[in-house]
Short mmCIF file of C-alpha atoms in Angstrom, two decimals:
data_model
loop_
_atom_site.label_atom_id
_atom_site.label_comp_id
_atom_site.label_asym_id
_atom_site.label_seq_id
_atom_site.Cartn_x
_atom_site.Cartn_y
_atom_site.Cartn_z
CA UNK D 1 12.43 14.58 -4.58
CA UNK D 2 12.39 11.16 -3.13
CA UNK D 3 9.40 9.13 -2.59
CA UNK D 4 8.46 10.09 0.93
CA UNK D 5 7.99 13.84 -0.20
CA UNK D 6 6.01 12.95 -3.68
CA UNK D 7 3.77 11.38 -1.15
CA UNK D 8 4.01 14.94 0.53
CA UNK D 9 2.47 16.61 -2.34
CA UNK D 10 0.30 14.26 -4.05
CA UNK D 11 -1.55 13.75 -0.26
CA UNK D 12 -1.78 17.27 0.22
CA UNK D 13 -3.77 17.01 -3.58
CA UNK D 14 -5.60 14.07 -1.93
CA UNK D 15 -6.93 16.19 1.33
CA UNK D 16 -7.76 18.86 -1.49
CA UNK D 17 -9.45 15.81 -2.98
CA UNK D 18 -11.02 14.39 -0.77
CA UNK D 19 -12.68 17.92 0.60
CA UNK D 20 -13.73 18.43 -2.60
CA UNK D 21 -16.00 15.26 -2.79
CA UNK D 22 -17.08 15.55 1.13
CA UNK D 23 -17.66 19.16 0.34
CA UNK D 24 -19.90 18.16 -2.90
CA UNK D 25 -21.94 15.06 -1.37
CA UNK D 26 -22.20 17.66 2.20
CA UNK D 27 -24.28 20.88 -0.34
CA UNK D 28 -26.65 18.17 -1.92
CA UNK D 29 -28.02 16.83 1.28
CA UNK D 30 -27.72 20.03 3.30
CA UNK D 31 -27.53 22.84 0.78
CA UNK D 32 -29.15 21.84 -2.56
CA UNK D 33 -29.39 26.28 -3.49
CA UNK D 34 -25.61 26.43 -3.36
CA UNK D 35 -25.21 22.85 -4.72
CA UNK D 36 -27.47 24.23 -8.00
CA UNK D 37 -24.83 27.13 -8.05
CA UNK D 38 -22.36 25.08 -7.59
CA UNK D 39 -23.59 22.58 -10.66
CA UNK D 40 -24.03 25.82 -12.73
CA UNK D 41 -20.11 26.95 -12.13
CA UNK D 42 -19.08 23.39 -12.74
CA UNK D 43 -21.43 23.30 -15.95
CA UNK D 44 -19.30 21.34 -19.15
CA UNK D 45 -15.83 21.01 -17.32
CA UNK D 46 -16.87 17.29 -15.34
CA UNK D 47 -14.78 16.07 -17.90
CA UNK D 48 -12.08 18.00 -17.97
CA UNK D 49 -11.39 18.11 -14.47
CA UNK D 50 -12.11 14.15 -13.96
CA UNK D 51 -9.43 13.71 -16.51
CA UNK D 52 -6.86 15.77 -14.86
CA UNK D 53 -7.73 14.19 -11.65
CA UNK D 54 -7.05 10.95 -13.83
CA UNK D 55 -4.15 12.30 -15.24
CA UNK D 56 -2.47 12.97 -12.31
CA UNK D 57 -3.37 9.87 -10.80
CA UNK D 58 -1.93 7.94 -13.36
CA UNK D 59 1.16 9.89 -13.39
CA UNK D 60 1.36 9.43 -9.49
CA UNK D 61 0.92 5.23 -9.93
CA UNK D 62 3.73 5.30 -12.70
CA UNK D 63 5.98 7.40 -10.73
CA UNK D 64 5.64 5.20 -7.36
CA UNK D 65 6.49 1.76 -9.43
CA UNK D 66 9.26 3.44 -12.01
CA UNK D 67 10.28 6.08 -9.96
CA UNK D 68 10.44 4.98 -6.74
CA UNK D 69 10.68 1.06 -7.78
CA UNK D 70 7.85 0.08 -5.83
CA UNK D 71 6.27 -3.03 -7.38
CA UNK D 72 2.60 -2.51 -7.79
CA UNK D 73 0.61 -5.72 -6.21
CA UNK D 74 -2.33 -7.54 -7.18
CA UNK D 75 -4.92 -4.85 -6.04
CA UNK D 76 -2.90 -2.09 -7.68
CA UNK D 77 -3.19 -3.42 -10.97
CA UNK D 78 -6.39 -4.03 -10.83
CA UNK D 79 -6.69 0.15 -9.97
CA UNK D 80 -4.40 0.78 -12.59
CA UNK D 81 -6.63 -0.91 -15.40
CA UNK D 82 -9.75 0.83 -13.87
CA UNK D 83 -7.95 4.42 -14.00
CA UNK D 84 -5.25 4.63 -16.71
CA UNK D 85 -8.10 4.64 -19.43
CA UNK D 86 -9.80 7.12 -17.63
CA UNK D 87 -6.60 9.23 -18.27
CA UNK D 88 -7.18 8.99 -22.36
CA UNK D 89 -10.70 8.76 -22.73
CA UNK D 90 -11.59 11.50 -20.47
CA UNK D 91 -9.45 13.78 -21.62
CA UNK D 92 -10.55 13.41 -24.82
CA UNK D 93 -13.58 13.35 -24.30
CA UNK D 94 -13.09 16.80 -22.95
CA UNK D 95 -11.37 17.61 -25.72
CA UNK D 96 -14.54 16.90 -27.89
CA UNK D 97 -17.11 17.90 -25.87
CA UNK D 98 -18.62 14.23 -26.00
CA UNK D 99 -20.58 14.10 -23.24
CA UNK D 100 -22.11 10.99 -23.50
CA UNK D 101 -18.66 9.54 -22.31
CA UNK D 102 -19.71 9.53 -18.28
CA UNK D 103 -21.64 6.36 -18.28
CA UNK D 104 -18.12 4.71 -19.87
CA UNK D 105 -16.06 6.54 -17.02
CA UNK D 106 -18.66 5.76 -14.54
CA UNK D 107 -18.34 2.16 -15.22
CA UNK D 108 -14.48 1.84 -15.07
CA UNK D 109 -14.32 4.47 -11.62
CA UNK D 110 -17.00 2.53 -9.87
CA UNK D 111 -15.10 -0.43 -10.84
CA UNK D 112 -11.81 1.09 -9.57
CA UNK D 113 -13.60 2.25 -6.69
CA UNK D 114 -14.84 -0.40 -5.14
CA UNK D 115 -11.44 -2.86 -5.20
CA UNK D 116 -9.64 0.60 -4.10
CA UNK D 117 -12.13 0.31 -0.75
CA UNK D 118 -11.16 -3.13 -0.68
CA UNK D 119 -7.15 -2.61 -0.78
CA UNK D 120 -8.00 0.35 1.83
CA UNK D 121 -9.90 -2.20 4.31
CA UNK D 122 -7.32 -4.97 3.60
CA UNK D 123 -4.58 -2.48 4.02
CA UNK D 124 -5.97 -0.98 7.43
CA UNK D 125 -7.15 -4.54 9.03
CA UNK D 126 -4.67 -6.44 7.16
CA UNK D 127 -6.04 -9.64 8.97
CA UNK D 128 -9.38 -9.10 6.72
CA UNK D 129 -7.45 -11.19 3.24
CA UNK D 130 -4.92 -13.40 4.78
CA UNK D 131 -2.90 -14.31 8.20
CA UNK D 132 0.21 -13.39 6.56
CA UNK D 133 2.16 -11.55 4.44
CA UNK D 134 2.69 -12.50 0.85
CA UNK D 135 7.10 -12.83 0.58
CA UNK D 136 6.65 -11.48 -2.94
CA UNK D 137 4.59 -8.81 -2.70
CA UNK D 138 1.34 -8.48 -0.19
CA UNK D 139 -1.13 -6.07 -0.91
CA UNK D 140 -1.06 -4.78 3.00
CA UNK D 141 2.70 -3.47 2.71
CA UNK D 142 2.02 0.28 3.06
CA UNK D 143 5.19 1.84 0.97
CA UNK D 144 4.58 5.59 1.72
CA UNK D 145 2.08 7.52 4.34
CA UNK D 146 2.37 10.72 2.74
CA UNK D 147 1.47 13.86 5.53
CA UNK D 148 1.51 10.91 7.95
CA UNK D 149 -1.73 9.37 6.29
CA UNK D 150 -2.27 9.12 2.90
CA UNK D 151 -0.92 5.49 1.89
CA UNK D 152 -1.15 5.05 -2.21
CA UNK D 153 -4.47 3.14 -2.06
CA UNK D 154 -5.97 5.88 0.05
CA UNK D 155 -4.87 8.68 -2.40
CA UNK D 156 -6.50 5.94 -5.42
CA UNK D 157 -9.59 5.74 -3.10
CA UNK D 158 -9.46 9.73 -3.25
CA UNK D 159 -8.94 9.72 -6.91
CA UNK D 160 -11.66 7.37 -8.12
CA UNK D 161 -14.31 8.85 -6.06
CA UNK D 162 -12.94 12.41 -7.37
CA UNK D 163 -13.66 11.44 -10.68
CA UNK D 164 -17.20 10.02 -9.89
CA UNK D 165 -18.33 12.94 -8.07
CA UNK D 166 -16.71 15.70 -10.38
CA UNK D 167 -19.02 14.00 -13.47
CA UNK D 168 -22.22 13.79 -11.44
CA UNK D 169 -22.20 17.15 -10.74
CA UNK D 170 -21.94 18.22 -14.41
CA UNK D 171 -24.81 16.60 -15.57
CA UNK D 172 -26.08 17.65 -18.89
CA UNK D 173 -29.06 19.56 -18.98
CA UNK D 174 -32.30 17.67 -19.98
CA UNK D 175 -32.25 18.91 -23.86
CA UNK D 176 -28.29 17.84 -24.20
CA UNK D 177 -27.32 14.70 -26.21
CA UNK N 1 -26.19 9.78 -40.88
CA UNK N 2 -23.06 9.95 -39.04
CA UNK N 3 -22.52 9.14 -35.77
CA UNK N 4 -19.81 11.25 -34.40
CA UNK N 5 -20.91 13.39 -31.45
CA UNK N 6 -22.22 16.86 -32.04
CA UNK N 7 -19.66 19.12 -31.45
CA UNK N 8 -21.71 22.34 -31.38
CA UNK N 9 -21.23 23.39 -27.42
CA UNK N 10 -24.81 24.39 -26.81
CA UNK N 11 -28.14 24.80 -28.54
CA UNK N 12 -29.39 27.89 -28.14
CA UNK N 13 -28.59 30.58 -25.82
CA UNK N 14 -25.16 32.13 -25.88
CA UNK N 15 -22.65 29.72 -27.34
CA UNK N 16 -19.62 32.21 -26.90
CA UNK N 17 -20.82 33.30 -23.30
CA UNK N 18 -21.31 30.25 -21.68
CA UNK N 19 -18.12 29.01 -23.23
CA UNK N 20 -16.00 32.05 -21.73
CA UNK N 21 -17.88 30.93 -18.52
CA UNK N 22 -16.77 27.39 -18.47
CA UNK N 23 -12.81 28.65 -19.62
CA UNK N 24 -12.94 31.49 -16.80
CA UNK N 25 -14.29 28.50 -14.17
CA UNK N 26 -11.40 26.59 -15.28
CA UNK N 27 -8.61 28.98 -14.89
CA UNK N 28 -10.31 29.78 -11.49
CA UNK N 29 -10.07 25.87 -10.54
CA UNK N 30 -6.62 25.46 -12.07
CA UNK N 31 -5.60 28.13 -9.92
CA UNK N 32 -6.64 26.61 -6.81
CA UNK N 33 -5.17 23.32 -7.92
CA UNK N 34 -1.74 25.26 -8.16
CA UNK N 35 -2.02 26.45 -4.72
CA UNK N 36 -2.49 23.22 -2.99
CA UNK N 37 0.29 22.11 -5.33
CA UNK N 38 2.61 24.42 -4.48
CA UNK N 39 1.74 24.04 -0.27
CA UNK N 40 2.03 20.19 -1.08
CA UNK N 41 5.90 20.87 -1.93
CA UNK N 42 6.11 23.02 0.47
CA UNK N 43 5.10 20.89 3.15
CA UNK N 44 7.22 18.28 1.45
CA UNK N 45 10.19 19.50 1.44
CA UNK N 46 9.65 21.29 5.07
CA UNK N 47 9.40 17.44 6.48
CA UNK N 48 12.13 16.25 4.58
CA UNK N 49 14.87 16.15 7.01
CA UNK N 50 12.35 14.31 9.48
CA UNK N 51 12.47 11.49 6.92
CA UNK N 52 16.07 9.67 7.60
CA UNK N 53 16.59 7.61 10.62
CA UNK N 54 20.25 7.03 11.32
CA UNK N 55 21.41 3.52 12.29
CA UNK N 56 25.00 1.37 12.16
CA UNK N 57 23.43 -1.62 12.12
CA UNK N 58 23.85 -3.17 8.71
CA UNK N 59 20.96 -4.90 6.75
CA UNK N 60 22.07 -7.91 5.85
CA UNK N 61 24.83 -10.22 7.05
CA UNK N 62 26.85 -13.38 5.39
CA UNK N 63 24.39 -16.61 5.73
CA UNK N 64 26.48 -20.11 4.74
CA UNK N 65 24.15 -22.98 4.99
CA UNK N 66 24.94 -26.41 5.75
CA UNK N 67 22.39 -29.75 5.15
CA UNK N 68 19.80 -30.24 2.86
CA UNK N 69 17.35 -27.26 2.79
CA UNK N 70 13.58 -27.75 4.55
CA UNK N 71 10.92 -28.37 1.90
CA UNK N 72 8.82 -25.04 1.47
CA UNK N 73 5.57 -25.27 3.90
CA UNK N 74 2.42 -25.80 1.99
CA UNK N 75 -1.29 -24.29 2.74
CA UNK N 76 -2.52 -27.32 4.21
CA UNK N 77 -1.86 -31.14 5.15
CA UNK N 78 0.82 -32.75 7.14
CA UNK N 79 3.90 -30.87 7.28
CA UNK N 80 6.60 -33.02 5.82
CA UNK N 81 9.50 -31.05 7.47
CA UNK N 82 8.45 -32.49 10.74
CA UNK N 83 10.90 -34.33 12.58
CA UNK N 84 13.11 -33.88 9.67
CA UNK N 85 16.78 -32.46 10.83
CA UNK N 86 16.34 -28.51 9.82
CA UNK N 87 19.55 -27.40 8.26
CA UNK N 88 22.60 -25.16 10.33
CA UNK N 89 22.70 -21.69 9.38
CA UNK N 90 25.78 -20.01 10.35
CA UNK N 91 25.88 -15.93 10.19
CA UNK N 92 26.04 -12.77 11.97
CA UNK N 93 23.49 -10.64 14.68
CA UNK N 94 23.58 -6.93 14.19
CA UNK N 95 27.34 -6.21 15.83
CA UNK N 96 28.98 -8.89 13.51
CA UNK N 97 29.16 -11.52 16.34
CA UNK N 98 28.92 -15.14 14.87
CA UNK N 99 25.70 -16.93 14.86
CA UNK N 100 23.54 -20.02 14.56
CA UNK N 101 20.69 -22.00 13.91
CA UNK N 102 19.84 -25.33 13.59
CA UNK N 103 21.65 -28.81 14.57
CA UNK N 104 22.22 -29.60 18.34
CA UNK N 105 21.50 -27.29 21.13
CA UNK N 106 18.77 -26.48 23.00
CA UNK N 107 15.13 -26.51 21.59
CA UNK N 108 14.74 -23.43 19.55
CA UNK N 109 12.00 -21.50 18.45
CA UNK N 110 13.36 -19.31 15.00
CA UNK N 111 11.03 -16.47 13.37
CA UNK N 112 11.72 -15.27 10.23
CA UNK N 113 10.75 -11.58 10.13
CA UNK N 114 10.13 -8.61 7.84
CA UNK N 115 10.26 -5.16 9.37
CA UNK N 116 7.44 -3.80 6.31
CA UNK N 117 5.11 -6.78 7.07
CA UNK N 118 2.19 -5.74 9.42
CA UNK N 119 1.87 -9.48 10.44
CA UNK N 120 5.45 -9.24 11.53
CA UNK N 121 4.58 -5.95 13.38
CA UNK N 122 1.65 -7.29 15.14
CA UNK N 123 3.33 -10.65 16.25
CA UNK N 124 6.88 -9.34 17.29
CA UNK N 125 4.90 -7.32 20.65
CA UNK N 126 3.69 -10.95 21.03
CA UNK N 127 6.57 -12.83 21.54
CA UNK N 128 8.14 -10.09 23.29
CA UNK N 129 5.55 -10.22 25.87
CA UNK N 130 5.96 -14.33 26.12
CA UNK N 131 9.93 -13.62 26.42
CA UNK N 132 8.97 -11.01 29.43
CA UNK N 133 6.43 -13.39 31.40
CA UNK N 134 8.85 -16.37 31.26
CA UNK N 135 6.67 -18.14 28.76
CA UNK N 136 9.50 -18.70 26.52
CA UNK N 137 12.02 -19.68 29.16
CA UNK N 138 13.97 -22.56 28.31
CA UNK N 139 13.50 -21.88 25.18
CA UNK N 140 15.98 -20.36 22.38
CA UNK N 141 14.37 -17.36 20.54
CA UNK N 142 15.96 -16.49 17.30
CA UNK N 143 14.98 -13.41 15.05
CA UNK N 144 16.13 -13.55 11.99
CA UNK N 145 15.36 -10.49 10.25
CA UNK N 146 14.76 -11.09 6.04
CA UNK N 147 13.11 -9.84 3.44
CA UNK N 148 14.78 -6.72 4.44
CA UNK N 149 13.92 -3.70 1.81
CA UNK N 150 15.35 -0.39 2.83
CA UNK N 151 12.73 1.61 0.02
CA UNK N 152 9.97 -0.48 2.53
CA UNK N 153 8.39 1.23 5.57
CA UNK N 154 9.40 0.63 8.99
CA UNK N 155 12.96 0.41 8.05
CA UNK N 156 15.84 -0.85 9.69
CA UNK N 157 14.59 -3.65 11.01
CA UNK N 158 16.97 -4.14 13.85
CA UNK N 159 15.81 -0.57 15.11
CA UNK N 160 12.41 -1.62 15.20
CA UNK N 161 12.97 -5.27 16.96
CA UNK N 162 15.33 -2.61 19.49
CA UNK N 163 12.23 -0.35 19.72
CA UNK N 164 10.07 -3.45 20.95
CA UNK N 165 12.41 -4.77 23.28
CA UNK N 166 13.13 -7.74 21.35
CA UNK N 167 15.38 -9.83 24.54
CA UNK N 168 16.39 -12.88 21.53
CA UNK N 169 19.02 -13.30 19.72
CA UNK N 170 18.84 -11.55 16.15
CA UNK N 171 20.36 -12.99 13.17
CA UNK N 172 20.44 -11.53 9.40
CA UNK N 173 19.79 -12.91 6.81
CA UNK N 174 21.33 -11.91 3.45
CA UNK N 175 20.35 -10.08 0.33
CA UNK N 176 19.22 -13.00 -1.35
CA UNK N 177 17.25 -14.33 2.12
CA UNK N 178 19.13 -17.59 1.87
CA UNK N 179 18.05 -18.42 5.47
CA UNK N 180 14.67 -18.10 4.69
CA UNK N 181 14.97 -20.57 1.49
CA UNK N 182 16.98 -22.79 3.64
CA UNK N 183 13.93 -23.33 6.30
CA UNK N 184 11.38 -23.21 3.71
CA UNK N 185 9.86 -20.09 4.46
CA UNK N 186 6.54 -19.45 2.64
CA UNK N 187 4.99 -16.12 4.14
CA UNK N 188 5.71 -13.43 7.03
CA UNK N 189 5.76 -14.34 9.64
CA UNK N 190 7.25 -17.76 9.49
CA UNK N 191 8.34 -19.65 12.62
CA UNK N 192 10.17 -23.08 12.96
CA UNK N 193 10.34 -24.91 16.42
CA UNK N 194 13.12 -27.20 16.43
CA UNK N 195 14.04 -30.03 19.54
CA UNK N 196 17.35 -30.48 21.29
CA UNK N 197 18.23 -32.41 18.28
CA UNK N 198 17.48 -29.91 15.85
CA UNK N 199 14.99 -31.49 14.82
CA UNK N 200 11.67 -29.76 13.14
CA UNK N 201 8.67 -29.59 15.98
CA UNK N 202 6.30 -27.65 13.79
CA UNK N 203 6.46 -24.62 10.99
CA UNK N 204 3.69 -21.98 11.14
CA UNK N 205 3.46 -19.35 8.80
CA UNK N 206 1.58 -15.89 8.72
CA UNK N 207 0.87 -14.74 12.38
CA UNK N 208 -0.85 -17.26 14.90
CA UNK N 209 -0.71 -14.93 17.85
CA UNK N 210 -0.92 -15.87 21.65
CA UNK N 211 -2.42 -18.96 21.74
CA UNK N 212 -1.00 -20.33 18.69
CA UNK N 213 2.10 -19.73 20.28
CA UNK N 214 2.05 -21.39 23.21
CA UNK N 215 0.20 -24.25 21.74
CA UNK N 216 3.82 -25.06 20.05
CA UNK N 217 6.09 -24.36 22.40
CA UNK N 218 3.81 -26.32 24.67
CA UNK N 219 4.76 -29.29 21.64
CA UNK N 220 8.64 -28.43 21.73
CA UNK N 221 8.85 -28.70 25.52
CA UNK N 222 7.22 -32.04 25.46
CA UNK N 223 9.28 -33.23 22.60
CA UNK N 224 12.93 -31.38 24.76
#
């Protein structure tokens, strides 16, 4: 597969994605009965399914840059230290059933997060960080648009707020550690 | 006392229950995950043969430069390539045909362009329209297309000057952007205007649009 249909598949995860989290934040404000339901099917696997969200991620980002040889920029690695952790510790976590880990993976996908909107604004209005483009390697240069859309820091954007929104829904119950 | 998390799954209720729950919820969601997988590569590898665009026109092109190369332009201050001679660049456009820039001619304004840069995609409409209303007449408009990465979007780049009616003449530069070094080029889109003389007018780099334009070709057509 070359790059152009890995972006194929990894954006149709990212509409899947991103559905997901529009679906999640739409039942809490409009339907908090099937949001409870919701919460009670999703009860103990935040974890596990943040950290295959992460996990895939991850593998996406390494593919792109040793894969396809796209050089990550600035803003990328900045992503990529925000969600390659998440991609150990959560899975781990999972693996233990420490709970207490989602103010640690909170931290790093808020973190991730927010530059990810950043690279998405830049990317989108790329007269928002500079007039021109970096020779070596600008953070506006869009290297895929997989299903004609989803550029890599729009499937990160996807990602991060995946794995923010997958945790907060599997909150512990009041008597949990 | 130890601080290692407690590992019992839940206190109270039905351990065993709940935890056949959460495994059955997980199968369930790892089966949907599968699914979109599997449409993902399908809808991959139905778009596939969208993906290639066909094109002679080669890349890159042999550059051979000649005089001493411009110092790169800086973020600020005086420009101290002005009026200093820029050097000749001799190479190819697109159908082989040989090509230059630089000593004495007729004032010239050269852009250095890369097809992935949105900068460059933004500002090439610009000129274009400038070549169209006579704007630029009198003038010698050079593209020279570096940078060039055929793993980058927008690729080839002389199919997308030809898809904005690019009316200048369109030089390559080669795979190690020599033309680029040679005029000091420090970011996309980078434009010298040299005189009759070849002489440097002005350098601007990163896209300066309409106005910005103008306001130096109005400076090369005073200085002829």
């Amino acid at each position: 597969m070359d790059a152009s249909q890995v972006a194929d598949v990894l954006g149709t995860l990212a509409t899947f994605g991103a559905l997901v989290v529009v679906g999640l934040v739409g039942l809490r404000a409009v339907a908090p009965a099937t949001f409870r339901w919701m919460q009670g099917m999703l009860a103990g696997t935040g974890a596990t399914l943040a950290g295959a969200v992460a996990v895939v991620a991850t593998l996406g980002s390494l593919w792109f840059s040793e894969g396809a040889h796209f050089t990550p920029c600035e803003l990328c690695w900045y992503q990529r230290i925000a969600m390659y952790p998440l991609a150990v510790i959560l899975p781990m976590a999972a693996w233990r059933g420490y709970r207490a880990i989602r103010p640690y993976a909170f931290v790093l996908a808020g973190i991730g997060i927010a530059i990810s909107s950043w690279h998405n604004l830049i990317e989108t209005n790329p007269d928002l960080s500079s007039g021109g483009c970096d020779p070596n390697n600008p953070c506006t240069l869009r290297w895929v648009e997989g299903l004609g859309f989803w550029t890599i820091p729009r499937m990160a954007l996807v990602s991060f707020a995946l794995v923010i929104a997958l945790l907060a829904v599997d909150r512990p119950h009041p008597e949990e550690p | 006392m130890s601080n290692r998390p407690n590992r019992s799954r839940r206190p109270g209720g039905a351990p065993s229950s709940e935890q056949d729950d959460r495994r059955r919820n997980l199968f369930l969601i790892a089966g949907v995950v599968v699914v979109v997988v599997i449409i993902g590569v399908l809808v991959a590898l139905g778009g596939a043969e969208d993906d290639e665009v066909s094109t002679d026109a080669p890349d890159f092109g042999p550059v051979a430069v000649d005089g001493t190369p411009l110092p790169e332009l800086g973020d600020g201050g005086a420009d101290p390539a002005v009026a200093q001679p820029a050097p000749q660049v001799e190479g190819t456009d697109p159908e082989g045909a040989s090509l230059s820039i630089g000593g004495p001619g007729e004032p010239t304004m050269v852009a250095f362009l890369a097809h992935w840069c949105p900068h460059c995609q933004n500002e090439v409409p610009v000129i274009v329209d400038l070549m169209e209303e006579g704007e630029l007449d009198g003038v010698r408009v050079v593209g020279v297309l570096t940078g060039t990465n055929p793993d980058a979007p927008n690729h080839p780049p002389v199919a997308w000057l030809e898809r904005e009616g690019w009316e200048g003449d369109i030089l390559l530069d080669d795979e190690r952007f020599t033309a680029g070094a040679a005029y000091g080029l420090s970011g996309y889109p980078f434009v010298v205007y040299l005189d009759g003389d070849g002489q440097v007018v002005s350098r601007t780099s990163g896209g300066v649009g309409r106005d910005g334009i103008l306001l130096r070709v109005g400076e090369l057509q005073a200085a002829g």
